Amino acid sequence: METTRIGKTIGTLAWALATLVLYAACATAAPLTFDVRSENRTVLIPGPGDGTIQIQVVAPDAPEVLTDRPRLNLALVIDRSGSMSEARKLDFVKTAAHQLVDMMGTDDILSIVAYDHHVQIPWPSRPVGRNRAKLHRIIAGLYPGGATFLSGGLEEGYRQAKCGQRRGTLNRVLLLSDGLANRGVTSRGELRERAAVMSEKGISVSTFGVGNHFDEELMTMVAGGGGGNYRYLGDPERIVAALTSEFHTASRTSASEVEIIIRLKRDCRFGSVVGRDWRRDGDSYIIRLGDLSAGERRTVFANLNVAGERPGLREVGEVALRYRDPVTSKVVTPSAQAVSLELVRDERIHREGFDRSVQEKKAVAESSVLVQEAARLADQGKKEEAKEMLGKAVNGLAAAPASPAVRAEMDHANRYKDSLDEMEDMNSEPAKAAQKAIKYRAYETLQQR
């Protein structure tokens, strides 16, 4: 049985590697495109003046004939705490690390950091070169033991990636953990801010949560702050495919440090962003999207408030895009797009002004935020409050135009609401796995890839 499973895993690896050979290089980055649409082209007056804009950023597909890709600079940060011995988690991480070494080019830069209650640097940052055999021996020599000094591993991973950072390199920390941060800095908010600083320095952070006992909110926040990806791996056997996918994504990066910048006219106010963090910088509101790979897209919904008492077309502001070309390292700033809304008194004109496509996507995104909050409440044993939150999600979806995506999200919220009664012990393994899967689905929906 064990031999069969390992054989299948090796077969999957071979297929993934063969696929990767076809896509490992990407051409000099083609420009990103972005589109701005209003949920409703009108704002009803008198009234609260609220409006929503959808901003969609798209990275072009890589050309069929691929020529070059950014030089990779990766820091692999491995949790080797005692719990990693369970379910052969560390064995699968090591298999994935071996695979990563084999996929990297000789000019690519790699560092390996291992942490339990201490942080070790088995392989400091340097080009892979002719060192594959040595790297394989180092990886094979990793063994579990100790607590989880996650912040120490993250900081050392950043330092190693910083050492390897060169002009034109694509820089990323890959952080794997199966547990809770219980040494050093453990605050989610502080770790997120540290990851954000790393991202601002040109080094993104992707996180991989292994099993069902890690802190997914921490891992999600670190990846969000670090401009990278978060992946939930309930089955340790998925580690290999996930790390392969991350390499594939990094290899095909079309743009790094992607930011949406919203500037509003006087008397127009910024409200919020659905399911994403944002910050204010002077008169600009900045939404960080991290790195985009060929063919990826990100969709953002920003809520605004438009003041005014007189009917007519009102210029609200503009939306701009800023990113770094991973091949040339140059900052690219495409032309900004103006945003205008029409103030109207006629309710019929206002009703007819809705964009059904934007309404549908926004409703699904807002539902995902409510599902995430419901899952947090359920984790705390507040099942009735969680059900109320899910009821709000369903009601919001019911008010949106019907579509397959809206119906699927409504069915999902209703099924989750019904399943809460069956989860008698929220600390049981099945309940933990179900909760993490629910939150991961909501996370992926909000990423709008």
Short mmCIF file of C-alpha atoms in Angstrom, two decimals:
data_model
loop_
_atom_site.label_atom_id
_atom_site.label_comp_id
_atom_site.label_asym_id
_atom_site.label_seq_id
_atom_site.Cartn_x
_atom_site.Cartn_y
_atom_site.Cartn_z
CA MET A 1 0.00 0.00 0.00
CA GLU A 2 2.79 2.42 1.01
CA THR A 3 4.84 1.48 -2.05
CA THR A 4 1.84 2.11 -4.31
CA ARG A 5 1.23 5.56 -2.81
CA ILE A 6 4.90 6.53 -3.15
CA GLY A 7 4.86 5.27 -6.73
CA LYS A 8 1.86 7.46 -7.51
CA THR A 9 3.58 10.45 -5.92
CA ILE A 10 6.70 9.88 -8.02
CA GLY A 11 4.51 9.58 -11.12
CA THR A 12 2.84 12.87 -10.28
CA LEU A 13 6.24 14.47 -9.79
CA ALA A 14 7.44 13.26 -13.16
CA TRP A 15 4.35 14.68 -14.86
CA ALA A 16 4.70 17.99 -13.02
CA LEU A 17 8.37 18.25 -13.99
CA ALA A 18 7.61 17.49 -17.62
CA THR A 19 4.93 20.18 -17.61
CA LEU A 20 7.29 22.61 -15.95
CA VAL A 21 9.94 22.16 -18.62
CA LEU A 22 7.46 23.60 -21.12
CA TYR A 23 6.76 26.68 -19.03
CA ALA A 24 9.90 27.25 -16.98
CA ALA A 25 10.91 30.30 -18.99
CA CYS A 26 8.84 33.37 -19.68
CA ALA A 27 9.47 36.07 -22.22
CA THR A 28 10.41 39.57 -21.31
CA ALA A 29 7.38 40.72 -19.40
CA ALA A 30 4.51 42.06 -21.51
CA PRO A 31 2.64 44.98 -19.93
CA LEU A 32 -0.22 44.45 -17.50
CA THR A 33 -3.64 45.74 -18.44
CA PHE A 34 -6.31 47.03 -16.09
CA ASP A 35 -9.96 47.92 -16.40
CA VAL A 36 -12.18 50.04 -14.14
CA ARG A 37 -15.96 49.58 -14.06
CA SER A 38 -18.65 50.98 -11.77
CA GLU A 39 -21.17 48.74 -10.04
CA ASN A 40 -23.65 51.47 -10.92
CA ARG A 41 -22.82 54.33 -13.29
CA THR A 42 -25.19 56.54 -11.27
CA VAL A 43 -25.53 57.74 -7.69
CA LEU A 44 -29.03 58.48 -6.40
CA ILE A 45 -29.58 61.88 -4.77
CA PRO A 46 -30.61 62.72 -2.21
CA GLY A 47 -29.04 59.71 -0.55
CA PRO A 48 -25.93 58.40 1.17
CA GLY A 49 -23.83 58.83 -2.00
CA ASP A 50 -22.26 55.38 -1.86
CA GLY A 51 -20.77 53.73 -4.93
CA THR A 52 -18.46 50.84 -5.80
CA ILE A 53 -15.86 50.45 -8.51
CA GLN A 54 -14.40 47.17 -9.78
CA ILE A 55 -10.73 47.22 -10.74
CA GLN A 56 -9.47 44.20 -12.67
CA VAL A 57 -5.75 43.76 -13.34
CA VAL A 58 -4.68 41.15 -15.90
CA ALA A 59 -1.25 39.73 -16.68
CA PRO A 60 -1.05 38.59 -20.32
CA ASP A 61 -0.58 34.94 -21.14
CA ALA A 62 2.98 33.92 -21.87
CA PRO A 63 3.68 33.53 -25.61
CA GLU A 64 3.77 30.05 -27.09
CA VAL A 65 7.46 30.48 -27.91
CA LEU A 66 9.10 31.16 -24.54
CA THR A 67 12.54 32.73 -24.43
CA ASP A 68 13.67 34.05 -21.07
CA ARG A 69 12.53 34.28 -17.48
CA PRO A 70 13.63 36.23 -14.42
CA ARG A 71 16.53 34.77 -12.48
CA LEU A 72 15.03 33.24 -9.34
CA ASN A 73 16.28 34.02 -5.85
CA LEU A 74 14.43 31.72 -3.44
CA ALA A 75 14.76 31.25 0.32
CA LEU A 76 13.22 27.94 1.41
CA VAL A 77 12.27 28.17 5.10
CA ILE A 78 11.40 24.77 6.56
CA ASP A 79 9.68 24.05 9.87
CA ARG A 80 11.52 21.10 11.41
CA SER A 81 9.72 21.17 14.76
CA GLY A 82 8.78 17.91 16.45
CA SER A 83 5.25 17.80 15.05
CA MET A 84 6.63 17.63 11.50
CA SER A 85 7.40 13.95 12.16
CA GLU A 86 3.66 13.18 12.19
CA ALA A 87 2.12 11.78 9.00
CA ARG A 88 5.58 11.97 7.38
CA LYS A 89 5.13 15.71 6.87
CA LEU A 90 8.84 16.48 6.93
CA ASP A 91 9.52 13.58 4.55
CA PHE A 92 7.16 15.09 2.00
CA VAL A 93 8.66 18.56 2.53
CA LYS A 94 12.10 17.09 1.88
CA THR A 95 10.83 15.37 -1.28
CA ALA A 96 9.44 18.71 -2.45
CA ALA A 97 12.73 20.46 -1.62
CA HIS A 98 14.67 17.85 -3.63
CA GLN A 99 12.32 18.53 -6.52
CA LEU A 100 12.81 22.28 -6.20
CA VAL A 101 16.59 21.89 -6.37
CA ASP A 102 16.28 19.84 -9.55
CA MET A 103 13.97 22.40 -11.17
CA MET A 104 16.13 25.44 -10.51
CA GLY A 105 18.63 26.66 -13.07
CA THR A 106 22.35 26.80 -12.37
CA ASP A 107 22.21 30.63 -12.24
CA ASP A 108 19.22 30.65 -9.89
CA ILE A 109 19.97 31.49 -6.28
CA LEU A 110 18.81 29.32 -3.37
CA SER A 111 19.09 29.41 0.39
CA ILE A 112 17.75 26.86 2.88
CA VAL A 113 16.73 27.85 6.40
CA ALA A 114 15.49 25.28 8.94
CA TYR A 115 13.88 26.18 12.25
CA ASP A 116 12.48 24.60 15.38
CA HIS A 117 13.21 26.50 18.63
CA HIS A 118 16.48 27.54 16.96
CA VAL A 119 17.20 28.76 13.45
CA GLN A 120 19.79 27.02 11.30
CA ILE A 121 21.16 27.91 7.86
CA PRO A 122 22.15 24.61 6.25
CA TRP A 123 22.67 26.36 2.89
CA PRO A 124 23.37 30.13 2.84
CA SER A 125 22.28 32.12 -0.19
CA ARG A 126 24.30 31.32 -3.32
CA PRO A 127 23.76 30.16 -6.91
CA VAL A 128 22.74 26.54 -7.36
CA GLY A 129 25.61 26.08 -9.81
CA ARG A 130 27.09 22.58 -9.64
CA ASN A 131 26.00 22.08 -6.04
CA ARG A 132 22.90 19.94 -6.58
CA ALA A 133 24.41 16.80 -5.04
CA LYS A 134 25.50 18.76 -1.96
CA LEU A 135 22.06 20.37 -1.69
CA HIS A 136 20.37 16.98 -1.86
CA ARG A 137 22.59 15.72 0.99
CA ILE A 138 21.74 18.77 3.11
CA ILE A 139 18.02 18.30 2.56
CA ALA A 140 18.23 14.58 3.34
CA GLY A 141 19.92 15.45 6.65
CA LEU A 142 16.99 17.48 8.02
CA TYR A 143 15.29 15.85 11.02
CA PRO A 144 12.39 17.00 13.25
CA GLY A 145 12.66 18.18 16.83
CA GLY A 146 11.82 21.20 19.00
CA ALA A 147 9.29 24.05 19.12
CA THR A 148 8.20 26.55 16.43
CA PHE A 149 10.31 29.72 16.17
CA LEU A 150 8.42 30.87 13.07
CA SER A 151 9.38 34.54 13.28
CA GLY A 152 13.05 33.62 13.51
CA GLY A 153 12.77 31.42 10.43
CA LEU A 154 10.93 34.14 8.52
CA GLU A 155 13.46 36.84 9.42
CA GLU A 156 16.41 34.64 8.50
CA GLY A 157 14.73 33.67 5.24
CA TYR A 158 14.41 37.36 4.43
CA ARG A 159 18.06 38.03 5.30
CA GLN A 160 19.18 35.19 3.04
CA ALA A 161 16.94 36.36 0.19
CA LYS A 162 18.30 39.88 0.68
CA CYS A 163 21.84 38.54 0.33
CA GLY A 164 20.89 36.89 -2.97
CA GLN A 165 18.95 39.85 -4.34
CA ARG A 166 20.39 41.14 -7.61
CA ARG A 167 19.20 43.46 -10.34
CA GLY A 168 16.56 41.53 -12.28
CA THR A 169 16.13 38.67 -9.79
CA LEU A 170 12.68 37.49 -8.74
CA ASN A 171 12.96 37.27 -4.94
CA ARG A 172 10.72 35.13 -2.78
CA VAL A 173 10.68 33.53 0.68
CA LEU A 174 8.83 30.19 0.83
CA LEU A 175 7.72 29.58 4.43
CA LEU A 176 6.41 26.13 5.41
CA SER A 177 4.92 25.32 8.82
CA ASP A 178 2.53 22.85 10.43
CA GLY A 179 2.05 24.55 13.78
CA LEU A 180 1.52 27.66 15.85
CA ALA A 181 4.20 30.28 16.33
CA ASN A 182 5.22 29.78 19.97
CA ARG A 183 8.71 31.32 20.13
CA GLY A 184 9.90 34.83 19.34
CA VAL A 185 7.34 37.16 17.76
CA THR A 186 3.92 35.49 17.75
CA SER A 187 1.61 38.45 17.03
CA ARG A 188 -0.18 38.01 13.70
CA GLY A 189 -0.30 41.74 13.10
CA GLU A 190 3.38 42.27 13.80
CA LEU A 191 4.41 39.34 11.61
CA ARG A 192 2.21 40.67 8.84
CA GLU A 193 3.85 44.09 9.10
CA ARG A 194 7.29 42.53 8.97
CA ALA A 195 6.32 40.63 5.83
CA ALA A 196 4.98 43.89 4.34
CA VAL A 197 8.35 45.56 4.92
CA MET A 198 10.04 42.62 3.18
CA SER A 199 7.72 43.01 0.22
CA GLU A 200 8.45 46.74 0.03
CA LYS A 201 12.13 45.81 -0.19
CA GLY A 202 11.39 43.66 -3.25
CA ILE A 203 11.15 40.26 -1.52
CA SER A 204 7.73 38.59 -1.49
CA VAL A 205 6.66 35.93 1.01
CA SER A 206 4.55 32.87 0.23
CA THR A 207 3.30 30.60 3.02
CA PHE A 208 2.37 26.92 3.12
CA GLY A 209 0.23 25.61 5.98
CA VAL A 210 0.69 21.87 6.47
CA GLY A 211 -1.85 19.68 8.28
CA ASN A 212 -4.69 20.95 10.46
CA HIS A 213 -2.97 22.48 13.48
CA PHE A 214 -1.25 25.57 12.06
CA ASP A 215 -2.55 29.13 12.47
CA GLU A 216 -4.14 29.79 9.08
CA GLU A 217 -4.95 33.40 9.92
CA LEU A 218 -1.29 34.06 10.64
CA MET A 219 -0.18 32.31 7.45
CA THR A 220 -2.79 34.17 5.40
CA MET A 221 -1.81 37.53 6.91
CA VAL A 222 1.91 36.94 6.36
CA ALA A 223 1.31 36.01 2.71
CA GLY A 224 -1.01 38.99 2.29
CA GLY A 225 1.48 41.41 3.83
CA GLY A 226 4.32 39.79 1.93
CA GLY A 227 2.62 40.03 -1.45
CA GLY A 228 2.81 36.27 -2.00
CA ASN A 229 0.51 33.25 -2.00
CA TYR A 230 -0.99 31.22 0.83
CA ARG A 231 -1.60 27.51 0.32
CA TYR A 232 -3.43 25.13 2.65
CA LEU A 233 -2.13 21.56 2.53
CA GLY A 234 -4.37 19.40 4.68
CA ASP A 235 -2.86 16.28 3.10
CA PRO A 236 0.94 16.28 3.46
CA GLU A 237 1.24 14.47 0.12
CA ARG A 238 0.11 17.72 -1.56
CA ILE A 239 3.27 19.53 -0.45
CA VAL A 240 5.23 18.39 -3.49
CA ALA A 241 2.62 19.59 -5.98
CA ALA A 242 2.18 22.89 -4.08
CA LEU A 243 5.88 23.73 -4.07
CA THR A 244 6.12 22.76 -7.74
CA SER A 245 3.18 25.06 -8.48
CA GLU A 246 4.83 27.90 -6.57
CA PHE A 247 8.03 27.46 -8.59
CA HIS A 248 5.96 27.44 -11.77
CA THR A 249 4.19 30.65 -10.68
CA ALA A 250 7.43 32.40 -9.76
CA SER A 251 9.06 31.35 -13.04
CA ARG A 252 6.24 32.93 -15.03
CA THR A 253 6.06 36.18 -13.08
CA SER A 254 4.94 39.00 -15.37
CA ALA A 255 4.97 41.78 -12.77
CA SER A 256 6.14 42.17 -9.19
CA GLU A 257 5.19 44.62 -6.43
CA VAL A 258 1.88 45.36 -8.17
CA GLU A 259 -0.14 48.19 -6.61
CA ILE A 260 -3.45 49.84 -7.41
CA ILE A 261 -3.47 53.56 -6.58
CA ILE A 262 -6.76 55.43 -6.16
CA ARG A 263 -6.80 59.23 -6.03
CA LEU A 264 -10.09 60.99 -5.30
CA LYS A 265 -11.35 64.48 -5.98
CA ARG A 266 -12.17 66.83 -3.14
CA ASP A 267 -15.46 65.97 -1.37
CA CYS A 268 -15.21 62.33 -2.49
CA ARG A 269 -14.29 59.88 0.24
CA PHE A 270 -12.70 56.44 0.26
CA GLY A 271 -14.68 53.81 2.16
CA SER A 272 -13.16 50.32 2.12
CA VAL A 273 -11.94 47.45 -0.04
CA VAL A 274 -13.84 44.16 -0.03
CA GLY A 275 -11.68 41.47 1.58
CA ARG A 276 -8.32 43.19 1.05
CA ASP A 277 -5.98 45.41 3.03
CA TRP A 278 -5.23 48.94 1.92
CA ARG A 279 -3.29 51.93 3.17
CA ARG A 280 -3.42 55.67 2.78
CA ASP A 281 -0.41 57.62 1.54
CA GLY A 282 -1.18 61.34 1.42
CA ASP A 283 -4.07 61.77 -1.00
CA SER A 284 -3.63 58.27 -2.44
CA TYR A 285 -5.23 54.98 -1.38
CA ILE A 286 -2.99 52.02 -2.17
CA ILE A 287 -4.02 48.37 -2.56
CA ARG A 288 -1.09 45.98 -2.83
CA LEU A 289 -1.57 42.92 -5.03
CA GLY A 290 1.92 41.41 -4.84
CA ASP A 291 3.26 39.49 -7.85
CA LEU A 292 1.23 38.46 -10.90
CA SER A 293 2.19 35.52 -13.12
CA ALA A 294 1.38 35.10 -16.80
CA GLY A 295 -2.36 34.66 -17.30
CA GLU A 296 -3.31 35.64 -13.74
CA ARG A 297 -5.81 38.33 -12.84
CA ARG A 298 -6.83 40.13 -9.69
CA THR A 299 -10.21 41.75 -9.11
CA VAL A 300 -10.69 44.43 -6.46
CA PHE A 301 -13.86 46.15 -5.25
CA ALA A 302 -13.41 49.61 -3.72
CA ASN A 303 -16.27 51.39 -1.96
CA LEU A 304 -16.42 55.17 -2.39
CA ASN A 305 -18.65 58.00 -1.26
CA VAL A 306 -19.61 60.83 -3.60
CA ALA A 307 -20.93 64.08 -2.17
CA GLY A 308 -23.22 66.32 -4.19
CA GLU A 309 -26.73 67.73 -4.41
CA ARG A 310 -26.97 68.73 -8.08
CA PRO A 311 -27.67 66.19 -10.85
CA GLY A 312 -25.03 65.70 -13.51
CA LEU A 313 -21.82 63.88 -14.34
CA ARG A 314 -19.34 64.04 -11.50
CA GLU A 315 -15.63 63.28 -11.85
CA VAL A 316 -14.79 61.16 -8.82
CA GLY A 317 -11.06 60.60 -9.28
CA GLU A 318 -8.66 58.28 -11.06
CA VAL A 319 -7.24 54.78 -10.75
CA ALA A 320 -3.58 54.11 -11.54
CA LEU A 321 -1.41 51.00 -11.63
CA ARG A 322 2.21 50.65 -10.60
CA TYR A 323 4.44 47.59 -10.80
CA ARG A 324 7.99 46.43 -11.40
CA ASP A 325 9.05 44.59 -14.54
CA PRO A 326 10.81 41.47 -13.18
CA VAL A 327 13.18 41.23 -16.16
CA THR A 328 14.35 44.86 -16.39
CA SER A 329 13.66 45.85 -12.74
CA LYS A 330 12.10 49.07 -14.04
CA VAL A 331 8.99 50.53 -12.39
CA VAL A 332 6.09 50.68 -14.86
CA THR A 333 3.19 53.15 -14.49
CA PRO A 334 0.53 52.81 -17.22
CA SER A 335 -1.77 55.74 -17.90
CA ALA A 336 -4.34 56.31 -15.16
CA GLN A 337 -8.04 55.82 -15.84
CA ALA A 338 -10.56 58.48 -14.84
CA VAL A 339 -13.62 57.52 -12.79
CA SER A 340 -16.88 59.45 -13.22
CA LEU A 341 -20.36 58.82 -11.84
CA GLU A 342 -23.63 60.53 -12.71
CA LEU A 343 -25.72 61.99 -9.91
CA VAL A 344 -29.42 61.42 -10.65
CA ARG A 345 -32.76 61.99 -8.93
CA ASP A 346 -34.74 59.47 -10.97
CA GLU A 347 -34.89 56.08 -9.21
CA ARG A 348 -35.69 54.31 -12.48
CA ILE A 349 -32.51 55.62 -14.11
CA HIS A 350 -30.56 54.56 -11.02
CA ARG A 351 -32.00 51.02 -11.11
CA GLU A 352 -31.11 50.71 -14.78
CA GLY A 353 -27.55 51.88 -14.13
CA PHE A 354 -26.34 48.66 -12.49
CA ASP A 355 -23.71 46.48 -14.16
CA ARG A 356 -24.93 42.93 -13.48
CA SER A 357 -21.50 41.39 -13.94
CA VAL A 358 -19.93 43.65 -11.34
CA GLN A 359 -22.88 43.11 -8.98
CA GLU A 360 -22.49 39.33 -9.18
CA LYS A 361 -18.74 39.32 -8.56
CA LYS A 362 -19.01 41.81 -5.72
CA ALA A 363 -21.78 39.77 -4.05
CA VAL A 364 -19.63 36.62 -4.16
CA ALA A 365 -16.63 38.50 -2.73
CA GLU A 366 -18.70 40.02 0.09
CA SER A 367 -20.15 36.61 0.87
CA SER A 368 -16.64 35.15 1.12
CA VAL A 369 -15.71 37.81 3.69
CA LEU A 370 -18.79 36.89 5.76
CA VAL A 371 -18.03 33.16 5.47
CA GLN A 372 -14.50 33.79 6.75
CA GLU A 373 -15.89 35.70 9.72
CA ALA A 374 -18.45 32.95 10.36
CA ALA A 375 -15.65 30.38 10.42
CA ARG A 376 -13.72 32.46 12.97
CA LEU A 377 -16.82 32.66 15.17
CA ALA A 378 -17.37 28.91 14.86
CA ASP A 379 -13.75 28.30 15.91
CA GLN A 380 -14.55 30.23 19.09
CA GLY A 381 -17.60 28.05 19.74
CA LYS A 382 -20.04 30.85 18.78
CA LYS A 383 -22.09 28.74 16.41
CA GLU A 384 -25.29 30.76 16.59
CA GLU A 385 -23.44 33.96 15.76
CA ALA A 386 -21.71 32.12 12.93
CA LYS A 387 -25.08 31.04 11.56
CA GLU A 388 -26.33 34.63 11.69
CA MET A 389 -23.28 35.72 9.70
CA LEU A 390 -23.93 33.01 7.12
CA GLY A 391 -27.56 34.13 6.94
CA LYS A 392 -26.33 37.62 6.03
CA ALA A 393 -24.17 36.09 3.32
CA VAL A 394 -27.12 34.18 1.85
CA ASN A 395 -29.37 37.26 1.96
CA GLY A 396 -26.77 39.35 0.18
CA LEU A 397 -26.41 36.73 -2.54
CA ALA A 398 -30.18 36.44 -2.91
CA ALA A 399 -30.34 40.18 -3.65
CA ALA A 400 -27.72 39.90 -6.40
CA PRO A 401 -28.49 38.99 -10.03
CA ALA A 402 -28.71 35.22 -10.41
CA SER A 403 -25.70 33.53 -11.97
CA PRO A 404 -23.95 30.15 -11.64
CA ALA A 405 -21.27 31.71 -9.42
CA VAL A 406 -23.86 33.33 -7.14
CA ARG A 407 -25.88 30.11 -6.87
CA ALA A 408 -22.75 28.08 -6.11
CA GLU A 409 -21.71 30.51 -3.37
CA MET A 410 -25.23 30.47 -1.89
CA ASP A 411 -25.30 26.66 -1.86
CA HIS A 412 -21.87 26.63 -0.20
CA ALA A 413 -22.95 29.07 2.54
CA ASN A 414 -26.14 27.09 3.21
CA ARG A 415 -24.27 23.78 3.38
CA TYR A 416 -21.75 25.25 5.78
CA LYS A 417 -24.56 26.65 7.94
CA ASP A 418 -26.21 23.21 8.10
CA SER A 419 -22.91 21.45 8.83
CA LEU A 420 -22.21 23.52 11.93
CA ASP A 421 -24.78 21.51 13.90
CA GLU A 422 -22.88 18.32 13.04
CA MET A 423 -19.59 19.69 14.39
CA GLU A 424 -20.07 18.85 18.05
CA ASP A 425 -16.39 19.09 18.94
CA MET A 426 -14.67 21.97 17.14
CA ASN A 427 -11.29 20.63 18.30
CA SER A 428 -11.75 17.27 16.58
CA GLU A 429 -9.59 16.49 13.55
CA PRO A 430 -12.57 16.38 11.12
CA ALA A 431 -13.84 19.75 12.38
CA LYS A 432 -10.40 21.37 12.15
CA ALA A 433 -9.93 20.07 8.61
CA ALA A 434 -13.40 21.26 7.57
CA GLN A 435 -12.87 24.72 9.08
CA LYS A 436 -9.52 25.20 7.37
CA ALA A 437 -10.95 24.07 4.04
CA ILE A 438 -13.85 26.54 4.41
CA LYS A 439 -11.51 29.44 5.12
CA TYR A 440 -9.13 28.47 2.32
CA ARG A 441 -11.97 28.39 -0.19
CA ALA A 442 -13.01 31.89 0.88
CA TYR A 443 -9.40 33.08 0.62
CA GLU A 444 -9.04 31.74 -2.92
CA THR A 445 -12.35 33.30 -3.96
CA LEU A 446 -11.23 36.69 -2.67
CA GLN A 447 -7.98 36.43 -4.59
CA GLN A 448 -10.15 36.35 -7.76
CA ARG A 449 -7.46 34.60 -9.77
#
